[in-house]
């Protein structure tokens, strides 16, 4: 008898009977409710563009403010939909696979029918299928998607959750990408991409009746490989990649019905980070909340929007303080390549608690002839695209890497990282 196999079976059974998979330790209900409210509070911020991922996080929670969720869904329809229509109607349509995928998931989470939701001349799902076709063709011609494998996986997941049979060639491109270790950021494995691909593969496995046996075998193999990569990527604290990539990775492990031993430490560490206030970006919270409520994006397919707990209520905001804030000094260095010398160095004083984005804006305000920068809106907040007139582009796989001197890459965006006195930040044009 294979005693190793028997031990794994016993452990697997024990994890099922002894508790839920990836369960949050008891005694944290108030902390989870507080995070729920923090995400709900973000939907009231008129300065932020509506984000379908935030809506998904709210819908996959166990408690709701149904009126605020309905208002936010209306904002998505009035703000995001025109933007999607514009992108799709341009002479050279922009690749928007990820946004289309999230919009289709949001509609399903609202128990609306994405089949009847139209953008220009097609439904959302038809546009998404077309986007994935273009992505597939680009992989065939250029060996990479138009966007990236994260968005490609998200598109596959969205169609699958909505019960759509995908083109087998689209699925095959994703299994081949996994087989050839293409889920990368620079030279390292991208945990976010692995996790999203894992969710997509699990959904495809659950929909095996739609596909032939050979394709199902490829999906099953890719699913097992992704799971092994995610488990292997865990550090001693249970974090998978970093604290902000871990929630999506735990979603994937939860969807794969993983043993409690493969995610319990990760969940405990996430709860600790919650108590420290680490999670304040709405996008990050939106990926964490489902885990705290034992849900994943795959659960969207089973939502019926009836009998939901409508007890979540926001307290009034506390009044703003009157004391002038303490000032801190920050230094910014700009490097236009990974090997070249700095092309700019400057310093600026900003109020304590300011973000790196606040510091860059103040530096541009004080020294407009010396320092300029530009950003675009993204689901994670402002994304740095141009510094001193030097642009980065997805087409040539370049981006502005944010580094805290001497050599610590930031895992938060420019609007999220709170600077401390004496910090030095390097903005370095890099390839991913």
PDB file of C-alpha atoms in Angstrom, residues 24 28-36 38 243 247 267-280 285 288-289 292:
ATOM      1  CA  UNK A  24     -10.825  32.731   9.059  1.00  0.00           C
ATOM      2  CA  UNK A  28     -12.517  38.326  13.864  1.00  0.00           C
ATOM      3  CA  UNK A  29     -16.115  39.133  12.922  1.00  0.00           C
ATOM      4  CA  UNK A  30     -15.789  42.817  13.887  1.00  0.00           C
ATOM      5  CA  UNK A  31     -12.561  43.158  11.907  1.00  0.00           C
ATOM      6  CA  UNK A  32     -14.222  41.689   8.817  1.00  0.00           C
ATOM      7  CA  UNK A  33     -17.228  43.972   9.222  1.00  0.00           C
ATOM      8  CA  UNK A  34     -14.881  46.952   9.515  1.00  0.00           C
ATOM      9  CA  UNK A  35     -13.193  45.999   6.224  1.00  0.00           C
ATOM     10  CA  UNK A  36     -16.607  45.515   4.640  1.00  0.00           C
ATOM     11  CA  UNK A  38     -14.207  50.434   4.419  1.00  0.00           C
ATOM     12  CA  UNK A 243       0.539  40.584   0.984  1.00  0.00           C
ATOM     13  CA  UNK A 247      -5.902  37.246  -1.384  1.00  0.00           C
ATOM     14  CA  UNK A 267      -5.431  33.532   6.004  1.00  0.00           C
ATOM     15  CA  UNK A 268      -4.074  34.063   9.525  1.00  0.00           C
ATOM     16  CA  UNK A 269      -1.402  36.413   8.181  1.00  0.00           C
ATOM     17  CA  UNK A 270      -3.968  38.329   6.108  1.00  0.00           C
ATOM     18  CA  UNK A 271      -6.089  38.822   9.232  1.00  0.00           C
ATOM     19  CA  UNK A 272      -3.018  40.146  11.071  1.00  0.00           C
ATOM     20  CA  UNK A 273      -2.292  42.551   8.212  1.00  0.00           C
ATOM     21  CA  UNK A 274      -5.926  43.701   8.296  1.00  0.00           C
ATOM     22  CA  UNK A 275      -5.596  44.573  11.975  1.00  0.00           C
ATOM     23  CA  UNK A 276      -2.476  46.625  11.133  1.00  0.00           C
ATOM     24  CA  UNK A 277      -4.391  48.668   8.551  1.00  0.00           C
ATOM     25  CA  UNK A 278      -2.441  47.297   5.579  1.00  0.00           C
ATOM     26  CA  UNK A 279      -5.510  47.018   3.371  1.00  0.00           C
ATOM     27  CA  UNK A 280      -6.832  50.439   2.374  1.00  0.00           C
ATOM     28  CA  UNK A 285      -9.920  44.962  -0.315  1.00  0.00           C
ATOM     29  CA  UNK A 288      -9.682  39.992   0.042  1.00  0.00           C
ATOM     30  CA  UNK A 289     -13.317  40.247   1.159  1.00  0.00           C
ATOM     31  CA  UNK A 292     -13.008  36.340   4.421  1.00  0.00           C
TER      32      UNK A 292
END
